Amino acid sequence: MTGLLLRLAGPLQSWGERSAFSAVRDTAPFPTRSGLTGILAAAEGLPRGAALDGYADLELTVRVDRPGVLLTDFHTVGGGYPARFTAATSGGKNKGDAVITRRHYLADAVFVVAVTGPDQRINEIGAALQRPYWAPYLGRRSCVPDEPFLLRHTVADPIAELLTEIPLASPYTDERLGRPMPPAAQSVPITFIWEQPPTGSRDPVPLTSHDHPVSFGEHERAHTKRRIYRTVEHLPASLLDHGEQTVHERLIDYVTRHTSRTEPMESTA
């Protein structure tokens, strides 16, 4: 079993869990399994409605670097036009009126995701993410990811990288205290989302999420529930941005250091 590492960051992201076609389009507080599977399937060029068996053996672990701020957008489609130009229904007719929705987003959020699975599948998905068939987006097509997106595509122990190596988004704010972490802090409390109870973690909180994808078919979208676990892990304070380097510079250093040693980059010649 090996893994790869993704960093999901950008001005906006939205991970709908329960409201694909309702008046209020929600977002989960962290990337859903459905949304992450969609990113991988899009990179591999999987058509809508295709079987998702190739992703069943993958295990996803999310590190919540920065939870972001909930933003609600008042959104209309088709207002002020003749009925034939308004939004279409699934039956092929037109609604006749404007469609009004309120869409939820996470602003300025940052997550790092470890994808673990069989070696062959990780190699296939890693290759696809380097040259994606369809461009990745953070839950909705309007939510473009920041760089670097694919941190590493072949990692022996991606969980260890989340816990000890990958730089944290900065500035980090302790949401409970409402102020930046003190410079003398030796560790930083960071929320993790696990699909299996983590070994050695204290007091994992079990949660239920309705985001396990069964089908992405245009008229056959279906999801089931899954059990996940939330913990707070205390990461080394050295992973925070220090000195004159920005977090992006530290991330590029991390990617370059490991790529030059173990993960040869493809030639662009």
PDB file of C-alpha atoms in Angstrom:
ATOM      1  CA  MET A   1       0.000   0.000   0.000  1.00  0.00           C
ATOM      2  CA  THR A   2       1.284   3.432  -0.969  1.00  0.00           C
ATOM      3  CA  GLY A   3      -0.313   6.837  -1.288  1.00  0.00           C
ATOM      4  CA  LEU A   4      -0.360  10.308  -2.773  1.00  0.00           C
ATOM      5  CA  LEU A   5      -0.883  13.755  -1.278  1.00  0.00           C
ATOM      6  CA  LEU A   6      -3.212  16.522  -2.461  1.00  0.00           C
ATOM      7  CA  ARG A   7      -3.450  20.082  -1.164  1.00  0.00           C
ATOM      8  CA  LEU A   8      -6.911  21.608  -1.585  1.00  0.00           C
ATOM      9  CA  ALA A   9      -6.722  25.379  -1.278  1.00  0.00           C
ATOM     10  CA  GLY A  10      -8.208  28.336  -3.117  1.00  0.00           C
ATOM     11  CA  PRO A  11     -10.390  31.426  -2.674  1.00  0.00           C
ATOM     12  CA  LEU A  12     -13.543  29.275  -2.511  1.00  0.00           C
ATOM     13  CA  GLN A  13     -14.445  25.614  -2.266  1.00  0.00           C
ATOM     14  CA  SER A  14     -17.738  23.817  -1.694  1.00  0.00           C
ATOM     15  CA  TRP A  15     -18.304  20.170  -0.790  1.00  0.00           C
ATOM     16  CA  GLY A  16     -22.039  19.541  -1.077  1.00  0.00           C
ATOM     17  CA  GLU A  17     -23.245  16.620   0.990  1.00  0.00           C
ATOM     18  CA  ARG A  18     -27.054  16.543   0.947  1.00  0.00           C
ATOM     19  CA  SER A  19     -28.515  19.199  -1.351  1.00  0.00           C
ATOM     20  CA  ALA A  20     -27.555  18.707  -4.999  1.00  0.00           C
ATOM     21  CA  PHE A  21     -30.814  20.111  -6.403  1.00  0.00           C
ATOM     22  CA  SER A  22     -32.444  21.962  -3.489  1.00  0.00           C
ATOM     23  CA  ALA A  23     -32.934  25.682  -2.934  1.00  0.00           C
ATOM     24  CA  VAL A  24     -30.071  25.694  -0.413  1.00  0.00           C
ATOM     25  CA  ARG A  25     -26.861  24.114  -1.715  1.00  0.00           C
ATOM     26  CA  ASP A  26     -24.897  23.167   1.364  1.00  0.00           C
ATOM     27  CA  THR A  27     -21.224  22.490   1.939  1.00  0.00           C
ATOM     28  CA  ALA A  28     -19.646  20.054   4.362  1.00  0.00           C
ATOM     29  CA  PRO A  29     -16.925  21.568   6.598  1.00  0.00           C
ATOM     30  CA  PHE A  30     -14.264  19.419   4.896  1.00  0.00           C
ATOM     31  CA  PRO A  31     -13.820  17.630   1.535  1.00  0.00           C
ATOM     32  CA  THR A  32     -16.300  14.781   1.065  1.00  0.00           C
ATOM     33  CA  ARG A  33     -15.471  11.329  -0.237  1.00  0.00           C
ATOM     34  CA  SER A  34     -17.822  12.013  -3.144  1.00  0.00           C
ATOM     35  CA  GLY A  35     -16.013  15.231  -4.053  1.00  0.00           C
ATOM     36  CA  LEU A  36     -12.562  13.670  -3.752  1.00  0.00           C
ATOM     37  CA  THR A  37     -13.611  10.643  -5.808  1.00  0.00           C
ATOM     38  CA  GLY A  38     -14.920  13.069  -8.421  1.00  0.00           C
ATOM     39  CA  ILE A  39     -11.524  14.785  -8.631  1.00  0.00           C
ATOM     40  CA  LEU A  40      -9.759  11.457  -9.185  1.00  0.00           C
ATOM     41  CA  ALA A  41     -12.357  10.178 -11.664  1.00  0.00           C
ATOM     42  CA  ALA A  42     -12.198  13.423 -13.655  1.00  0.00           C
ATOM     43  CA  ALA A  43      -8.403  13.217 -13.830  1.00  0.00           C
ATOM     44  CA  GLU A  44      -8.693   9.681 -15.213  1.00  0.00           C
ATOM     45  CA  GLY A  45     -11.375  10.700 -17.716  1.00  0.00           C
ATOM     46  CA  LEU A  46     -14.083   8.470 -16.255  1.00  0.00           C
ATOM     47  CA  PRO A  47     -17.466   9.291 -17.874  1.00  0.00           C
ATOM     48  CA  ARG A  48     -20.526  10.065 -15.773  1.00  0.00           C
ATOM     49  CA  GLY A  49     -22.436   6.933 -14.924  1.00  0.00           C
ATOM     50  CA  ALA A  50     -19.367   4.685 -15.119  1.00  0.00           C
ATOM     51  CA  ALA A  51     -18.780   2.198 -12.303  1.00  0.00           C
ATOM     52  CA  LEU A  52     -16.782   3.548  -9.372  1.00  0.00           C
ATOM     53  CA  ASP A  53     -15.323   0.191  -8.306  1.00  0.00           C
ATOM     54  CA  GLY A  54     -11.792   1.415  -9.028  1.00  0.00           C
ATOM     55  CA  TYR A  55     -12.000   3.802  -6.061  1.00  0.00           C
ATOM     56  CA  ALA A  56     -13.543   1.458  -3.496  1.00  0.00           C
ATOM     57  CA  ASP A  57     -10.184   0.366  -2.035  1.00  0.00           C
ATOM     58  CA  LEU A  58      -8.875   3.886  -1.519  1.00  0.00           C
ATOM     59  CA  GLU A  59      -8.664   5.312   1.989  1.00  0.00           C
ATOM     60  CA  LEU A  60      -8.876   9.088   2.413  1.00  0.00           C
ATOM     61  CA  THR A  61      -7.467  11.055   5.345  1.00  0.00           C
ATOM     62  CA  VAL A  62      -8.052  14.817   5.588  1.00  0.00           C
ATOM     63  CA  ARG A  63      -5.919  17.278   7.516  1.00  0.00           C
ATOM     64  CA  VAL A  64      -7.797  20.526   8.186  1.00  0.00           C
ATOM     65  CA  ASP A  65      -5.082  23.153   7.984  1.00  0.00           C
ATOM     66  CA  ARG A  66      -7.558  26.040   7.892  1.00  0.00           C
ATOM     67  CA  PRO A  67     -11.323  25.425   8.132  1.00  0.00           C
ATOM     68  CA  GLY A  68     -12.236  28.582   6.257  1.00  0.00           C
ATOM     69  CA  VAL A  69     -15.203  30.906   6.708  1.00  0.00           C
ATOM     70  CA  LEU A  70     -18.733  29.964   5.613  1.00  0.00           C
ATOM     71  CA  LEU A  71     -19.963  32.208   2.791  1.00  0.00           C
ATOM     72  CA  THR A  72     -23.504  32.213   1.355  1.00  0.00           C
ATOM     73  CA  ASP A  73     -24.143  33.359  -2.214  1.00  0.00           C
ATOM     74  CA  PHE A  74     -27.641  34.403  -3.366  1.00  0.00           C
ATOM     75  CA  HIS A  75     -27.860  32.936  -6.869  1.00  0.00           C
ATOM     76  CA  THR A  76     -30.492  33.249  -9.628  1.00  0.00           C
ATOM     77  CA  VAL A  77     -30.805  31.549 -13.024  1.00  0.00           C
ATOM     78  CA  GLY A  78     -33.136  32.547 -15.857  1.00  0.00           C
ATOM     79  CA  GLY A  79     -34.887  35.617 -14.439  1.00  0.00           C
ATOM     80  CA  GLY A  80     -36.541  38.140 -16.799  1.00  0.00           C
ATOM     81  CA  TYR A  81     -36.499  35.924 -19.893  1.00  0.00           C
ATOM     82  CA  PRO A  82     -39.324  34.335 -21.902  1.00  0.00           C
ATOM     83  CA  ALA A  83     -40.274  30.900 -20.604  1.00  0.00           C
ATOM     84  CA  ARG A  84     -38.449  29.090 -23.401  1.00  0.00           C
ATOM     85  CA  PHE A  85     -35.175  30.663 -22.267  1.00  0.00           C
ATOM     86  CA  THR A  86     -35.486  29.835 -18.588  1.00  0.00           C
ATOM     87  CA  ALA A  87     -33.829  26.907 -16.794  1.00  0.00           C
ATOM     88  CA  ALA A  88     -34.685  23.480 -18.209  1.00  0.00           C
ATOM     89  CA  THR A  89     -36.265  20.668 -16.229  1.00  0.00           C
ATOM     90  CA  SER A  90     -35.179  17.034 -16.282  1.00  0.00           C
ATOM     91  CA  GLY A  91     -38.284  16.291 -18.393  1.00  0.00           C
ATOM     92  CA  GLY A  92     -37.133  18.557 -21.216  1.00  0.00           C
ATOM     93  CA  LYS A  93     -39.477  21.492 -20.490  1.00  0.00           C
ATOM     94  CA  ASN A  94     -38.710  24.900 -18.991  1.00  0.00           C
ATOM     95  CA  LYS A  95     -39.412  26.180 -15.523  1.00  0.00           C
ATOM     96  CA  GLY A  96     -40.833  29.523 -16.699  1.00  0.00           C
ATOM     97  CA  ASP A  97     -39.490  31.445 -13.700  1.00  0.00           C
ATOM     98  CA  ALA A  98     -36.139  32.292 -12.248  1.00  0.00           C
ATOM     99  CA  VAL A  99     -34.500  29.560 -10.201  1.00  0.00           C
ATOM    100  CA  ILE A 100     -33.329  30.947  -6.877  1.00  0.00           C
ATOM    101  CA  THR A 101     -30.743  29.183  -4.758  1.00  0.00           C
ATOM    102  CA  ARG A 102     -28.473  30.022  -1.866  1.00  0.00           C
ATOM    103  CA  ARG A 103     -25.110  28.371  -2.297  1.00  0.00           C
ATOM    104  CA  HIS A 104     -22.702  27.794   0.553  1.00  0.00           C
ATOM    105  CA  TYR A 105     -18.925  27.988   0.177  1.00  0.00           C
ATOM    106  CA  LEU A 106     -15.853  27.759   2.367  1.00  0.00           C
ATOM    107  CA  ALA A 107     -13.724  30.874   1.872  1.00  0.00           C
ATOM    108  CA  ASP A 108      -9.945  30.722   2.416  1.00  0.00           C
ATOM    109  CA  ALA A 109      -9.992  27.086   3.560  1.00  0.00           C
ATOM    110  CA  VAL A 110      -6.978  24.776   3.242  1.00  0.00           C
ATOM    111  CA  PHE A 111      -6.975  20.971   3.447  1.00  0.00           C
ATOM    112  CA  VAL A 112      -4.278  18.375   2.795  1.00  0.00           C
ATOM    113  CA  VAL A 113      -5.512  14.918   1.806  1.00  0.00           C
ATOM    114  CA  ALA A 114      -3.690  11.583   1.918  1.00  0.00           C
ATOM    115  CA  VAL A 115      -5.029   9.035  -0.581  1.00  0.00           C
ATOM    116  CA  THR A 116      -3.864   5.517   0.299  1.00  0.00           C
ATOM    117  CA  GLY A 117      -4.473   2.359  -1.712  1.00  0.00           C
ATOM    118  CA  PRO A 118      -3.021  -0.522  -3.756  1.00  0.00           C
ATOM    119  CA  ASP A 119       0.256   0.378  -5.432  1.00  0.00           C
ATOM    120  CA  GLN A 120      -1.011  -0.065  -8.989  1.00  0.00           C
ATOM    121  CA  ARG A 121      -4.073   2.134  -8.462  1.00  0.00           C
ATOM    122  CA  ILE A 122      -2.035   4.850  -6.735  1.00  0.00           C
ATOM    123  CA  ASN A 123       0.424   4.836  -9.649  1.00  0.00           C
ATOM    124  CA  GLU A 124      -2.427   5.078 -12.179  1.00  0.00           C
ATOM    125  CA  ILE A 125      -4.185   7.886 -10.335  1.00  0.00           C
ATOM    126  CA  GLY A 126      -0.919   9.737  -9.692  1.00  0.00           C
ATOM    127  CA  ALA A 127      -0.086   9.658 -13.401  1.00  0.00           C
ATOM    128  CA  ALA A 128      -3.575  10.922 -14.245  1.00  0.00           C
ATOM    129  CA  LEU A 129      -3.334  13.803 -11.754  1.00  0.00           C
ATOM    130  CA  GLN A 130      -0.092  14.928 -13.399  1.00  0.00           C
ATOM    131  CA  ARG A 131      -1.873  15.087 -16.774  1.00  0.00           C
ATOM    132  CA  PRO A 132      -5.607  15.277 -15.916  1.00  0.00           C
ATOM    133  CA  TYR A 133      -8.195  14.473 -18.577  1.00  0.00           C
ATOM    134  CA  TRP A 134     -10.517  17.059 -17.006  1.00  0.00           C
ATOM    135  CA  ALA A 135      -9.207  19.857 -14.820  1.00  0.00           C
ATOM    136  CA  PRO A 136      -9.748  19.434 -11.067  1.00  0.00           C
ATOM    137  CA  TYR A 137     -11.973  21.774  -9.089  1.00  0.00           C
ATOM    138  CA  LEU A 138     -12.826  22.099  -5.419  1.00  0.00           C
ATOM    139  CA  GLY A 139     -16.383  20.787  -5.324  1.00  0.00           C
ATOM    140  CA  ARG A 140     -17.820  23.159  -7.958  1.00  0.00           C
ATOM    141  CA  ARG A 141     -16.461  24.122 -11.357  1.00  0.00           C
ATOM    142  CA  SER A 142     -16.120  27.761 -10.303  1.00  0.00           C
ATOM    143  CA  CYS A 143     -13.784  26.780  -7.434  1.00  0.00           C
ATOM    144  CA  VAL A 144     -10.321  26.631  -8.957  1.00  0.00           C
ATOM    145  CA  PRO A 145      -7.552  25.042  -6.849  1.00  0.00           C
ATOM    146  CA  ASP A 146      -4.463  26.928  -5.795  1.00  0.00           C
ATOM    147  CA  GLU A 147      -0.939  25.632  -6.453  1.00  0.00           C
ATOM    148  CA  PRO A 148       0.704  23.358  -5.533  1.00  0.00           C
ATOM    149  CA  PHE A 149      -2.200  20.917  -5.935  1.00  0.00           C
ATOM    150  CA  LEU A 150      -0.541  17.497  -6.254  1.00  0.00           C
ATOM    151  CA  LEU A 151       2.190  17.537  -3.618  1.00  0.00           C
ATOM    152  CA  ARG A 152       3.509  13.998  -4.129  1.00  0.00           C
ATOM    153  CA  HIS A 153       2.278  11.108  -6.234  1.00  0.00           C
ATOM    154  CA  THR A 154       4.208   8.199  -4.683  1.00  0.00           C
ATOM    155  CA  VAL A 155       4.544   8.140  -0.887  1.00  0.00           C
ATOM    156  CA  ALA A 156       5.354   5.124   1.257  1.00  0.00           C
ATOM    157  CA  ASP A 157       3.686   6.551   4.388  1.00  0.00           C
ATOM    158  CA  PRO A 158       1.427   9.537   3.537  1.00  0.00           C
ATOM    159  CA  ILE A 159      -0.061   9.710   7.038  1.00  0.00           C
ATOM    160  CA  ALA A 160       3.379  10.283   8.525  1.00  0.00           C
ATOM    161  CA  GLU A 161       3.848  13.121   6.021  1.00  0.00           C
ATOM    162  CA  LEU A 162       0.617  14.754   7.221  1.00  0.00           C
ATOM    163  CA  LEU A 163       1.717  14.467  10.845  1.00  0.00           C
ATOM    164  CA  THR A 164       5.357  15.480  10.627  1.00  0.00           C
ATOM    165  CA  GLU A 165       6.475  16.918   7.271  1.00  0.00           C
ATOM    166  CA  ILE A 166       4.017  18.937   5.176  1.00  0.00           C
ATOM    167  CA  PRO A 167       4.076  22.676   6.045  1.00  0.00           C
ATOM    168  CA  LEU A 168       0.910  24.058   7.613  1.00  0.00           C
ATOM    169  CA  ALA A 169      -1.074  26.897   6.111  1.00  0.00           C
ATOM    170  CA  SER A 170      -0.137  30.229   7.634  1.00  0.00           C
ATOM    171  CA  PRO A 171      -1.108  32.314   9.443  1.00  0.00           C
ATOM    172  CA  TYR A 172      -2.637  29.659  11.679  1.00  0.00           C
ATOM    173  CA  THR A 173      -5.315  30.932  14.026  1.00  0.00           C
ATOM    174  CA  ASP A 174      -6.468  29.072  17.108  1.00  0.00           C
ATOM    175  CA  GLU A 175     -10.225  29.337  16.561  1.00  0.00           C
ATOM    176  CA  ARG A 176     -10.939  28.689  20.244  1.00  0.00           C
ATOM    177  CA  LEU A 177      -8.765  31.569  21.429  1.00  0.00           C
ATOM    178  CA  GLY A 178      -9.471  33.892  18.514  1.00  0.00           C
ATOM    179  CA  ARG A 179      -5.832  34.971  18.195  1.00  0.00           C
ATOM    180  CA  PRO A 180      -2.633  33.680  16.524  1.00  0.00           C
ATOM    181  CA  MET A 181      -0.776  30.877  18.241  1.00  0.00           C
ATOM    182  CA  PRO A 182       1.974  32.175  20.545  1.00  0.00           C
ATOM    183  CA  PRO A 183       5.482  31.994  19.029  1.00  0.00           C
ATOM    184  CA  ALA A 184       6.721  29.820  21.906  1.00  0.00           C
ATOM    185  CA  ALA A 185       4.168  27.057  21.255  1.00  0.00           C
ATOM    186  CA  GLN A 186       5.798  23.659  20.761  1.00  0.00           C
ATOM    187  CA  SER A 187       2.824  22.034  19.032  1.00  0.00           C
ATOM    188  CA  VAL A 188      -0.237  23.030  17.036  1.00  0.00           C
ATOM    189  CA  PRO A 189      -3.683  21.387  17.465  1.00  0.00           C
ATOM    190  CA  ILE A 190      -4.991  20.354  14.022  1.00  0.00           C
ATOM    191  CA  THR A 191      -8.242  18.582  13.165  1.00  0.00           C
ATOM    192  CA  PHE A 192      -8.035  15.326  11.195  1.00  0.00           C
ATOM    193  CA  ILE A 193     -10.819  13.351   9.495  1.00  0.00           C
ATOM    194  CA  TRP A 194     -10.216   9.592   9.241  1.00  0.00           C
ATOM    195  CA  GLU A 195     -12.098   6.748   7.565  1.00  0.00           C
ATOM    196  CA  GLN A 196     -10.785   4.231  10.096  1.00  0.00           C
ATOM    197  CA  PRO A 197     -10.235   4.800  13.829  1.00  0.00           C
ATOM    198  CA  PRO A 198      -6.617   6.016  13.978  1.00  0.00           C
ATOM    199  CA  THR A 199      -4.134   4.034  16.031  1.00  0.00           C
ATOM    200  CA  GLY A 200      -2.813   5.900  19.032  1.00  0.00           C
ATOM    201  CA  SER A 201      -5.062   8.956  18.654  1.00  0.00           C
ATOM    202  CA  ARG A 202      -6.902  10.169  21.714  1.00  0.00           C
ATOM    203  CA  ASP A 203     -10.700  10.205  21.849  1.00  0.00           C
ATOM    204  CA  PRO A 204     -11.712   9.879  18.189  1.00  0.00           C
ATOM    205  CA  VAL A 205     -15.195  11.325  17.673  1.00  0.00           C
ATOM    206  CA  PRO A 206     -17.378   9.142  15.403  1.00  0.00           C
ATOM    207  CA  LEU A 207     -19.422  11.020  12.786  1.00  0.00           C
ATOM    208  CA  THR A 208     -21.810  10.004  10.017  1.00  0.00           C
ATOM    209  CA  SER A 209     -21.457  11.530   6.560  1.00  0.00           C
ATOM    210  CA  HIS A 210     -23.842  10.976   3.635  1.00  0.00           C
ATOM    211  CA  ASP A 211     -21.151  11.235   0.973  1.00  0.00           C
ATOM    212  CA  HIS A 212     -20.123   7.772  -0.198  1.00  0.00           C
ATOM    213  CA  PRO A 213     -20.686   7.852  -3.987  1.00  0.00           C
ATOM    214  CA  VAL A 214     -22.623   5.035  -5.636  1.00  0.00           C
ATOM    215  CA  SER A 215     -23.150   6.696  -9.031  1.00  0.00           C
ATOM    216  CA  PHE A 216     -22.331  10.025 -10.688  1.00  0.00           C
ATOM    217  CA  GLY A 217     -24.818   9.405 -13.508  1.00  0.00           C
ATOM    218  CA  GLU A 218     -26.593  12.533 -14.734  1.00  0.00           C
ATOM    219  CA  HIS A 219     -30.012  11.163 -13.737  1.00  0.00           C
ATOM    220  CA  GLU A 220     -28.804   8.485 -11.343  1.00  0.00           C
ATOM    221  CA  ARG A 221     -26.728  10.285  -8.735  1.00  0.00           C
ATOM    222  CA  ALA A 222     -26.733   8.259  -5.557  1.00  0.00           C
ATOM    223  CA  HIS A 223     -24.812   8.281  -2.286  1.00  0.00           C
ATOM    224  CA  THR A 224     -24.836   6.248   0.905  1.00  0.00           C
ATOM    225  CA  LYS A 225     -23.783   6.944   4.484  1.00  0.00           C
ATOM    226  CA  ARG A 226     -20.376   6.164   5.917  1.00  0.00           C
ATOM    227  CA  ARG A 227     -18.767   6.370   9.337  1.00  0.00           C
ATOM    228  CA  ILE A 228     -15.823   8.726   9.779  1.00  0.00           C
ATOM    229  CA  TYR A 229     -13.756   9.810  12.781  1.00  0.00           C
ATOM    230  CA  ARG A 230     -12.582  13.260  13.877  1.00  0.00           C
ATOM    231  CA  THR A 231      -9.525  13.778  16.050  1.00  0.00           C
ATOM    232  CA  VAL A 232      -7.304  16.636  17.088  1.00  0.00           C
ATOM    233  CA  GLU A 233      -3.619  15.877  16.539  1.00  0.00           C
ATOM    234  CA  HIS A 234      -0.828  17.976  17.977  1.00  0.00           C
ATOM    235  CA  LEU A 235       1.625  18.663  15.160  1.00  0.00           C
ATOM    236  CA  PRO A 236       5.111  20.186  15.518  1.00  0.00           C
ATOM    237  CA  ALA A 237       4.995  23.976  15.603  1.00  0.00           C
ATOM    238  CA  SER A 238       7.950  23.916  13.189  1.00  0.00           C
ATOM    239  CA  LEU A 239       5.472  23.092  10.399  1.00  0.00           C
ATOM    240  CA  LEU A 240       4.140  26.659  10.625  1.00  0.00           C
ATOM    241  CA  ASP A 241       5.528  29.360   8.387  1.00  0.00           C
ATOM    242  CA  HIS A 242       8.519  31.087   9.970  1.00  0.00           C
ATOM    243  CA  GLY A 243      10.905  33.784   8.853  1.00  0.00           C
ATOM    244  CA  GLU A 244      10.700  35.358   5.411  1.00  0.00           C
ATOM    245  CA  GLN A 245       9.525  32.265   3.521  1.00  0.00           C
ATOM    246  CA  THR A 246       5.851  32.115   2.620  1.00  0.00           C
ATOM    247  CA  VAL A 247       3.918  28.886   3.023  1.00  0.00           C
ATOM    248  CA  HIS A 248       3.964  28.459  -0.764  1.00  0.00           C
ATOM    249  CA  GLU A 249       7.751  28.707  -0.808  1.00  0.00           C
ATOM    250  CA  ARG A 250       7.966  26.126   1.979  1.00  0.00           C
ATOM    251  CA  LEU A 251       5.581  23.828   0.094  1.00  0.00           C
ATOM    252  CA  ILE A 252       7.599  24.150  -3.110  1.00  0.00           C
ATOM    253  CA  ASP A 253      10.741  23.319  -1.138  1.00  0.00           C
ATOM    254  CA  TYR A 254       8.993  20.242   0.289  1.00  0.00           C
ATOM    255  CA  VAL A 255       7.787  19.073  -3.143  1.00  0.00           C
ATOM    256  CA  THR A 256      11.135  19.742  -4.839  1.00  0.00           C
ATOM    257  CA  ARG A 257      13.154  18.024  -2.129  1.00  0.00           C
ATOM    258  CA  HIS A 258      11.174  14.795  -2.299  1.00  0.00           C
ATOM    259  CA  THR A 259      10.709  14.825  -6.075  1.00  0.00           C
ATOM    260  CA  SER A 260      14.434  15.137  -6.688  1.00  0.00           C
ATOM    261  CA  ARG A 261      15.138  12.155  -4.403  1.00  0.00           C
ATOM    262  CA  THR A 262      12.386   9.631  -4.993  1.00  0.00           C
ATOM    263  CA  GLU A 263       9.862  10.789  -7.568  1.00  0.00           C
ATOM    264  CA  PRO A 264      11.435  11.739 -10.914  1.00  0.00           C
ATOM    265  CA  MET A 265       9.495  14.468 -12.687  1.00  0.00           C
ATOM    266  CA  GLU A 266       8.327  13.899 -16.243  1.00  0.00           C
ATOM    267  CA  SER A 267      10.377  15.526 -18.928  1.00  0.00           C
ATOM    268  CA  THR A 268       8.670  18.443 -20.663  1.00  0.00           C
ATOM    269  CA  ALA A 269      10.991  18.238 -23.677  1.00  0.00           C
TER     270      ALA A 269
END
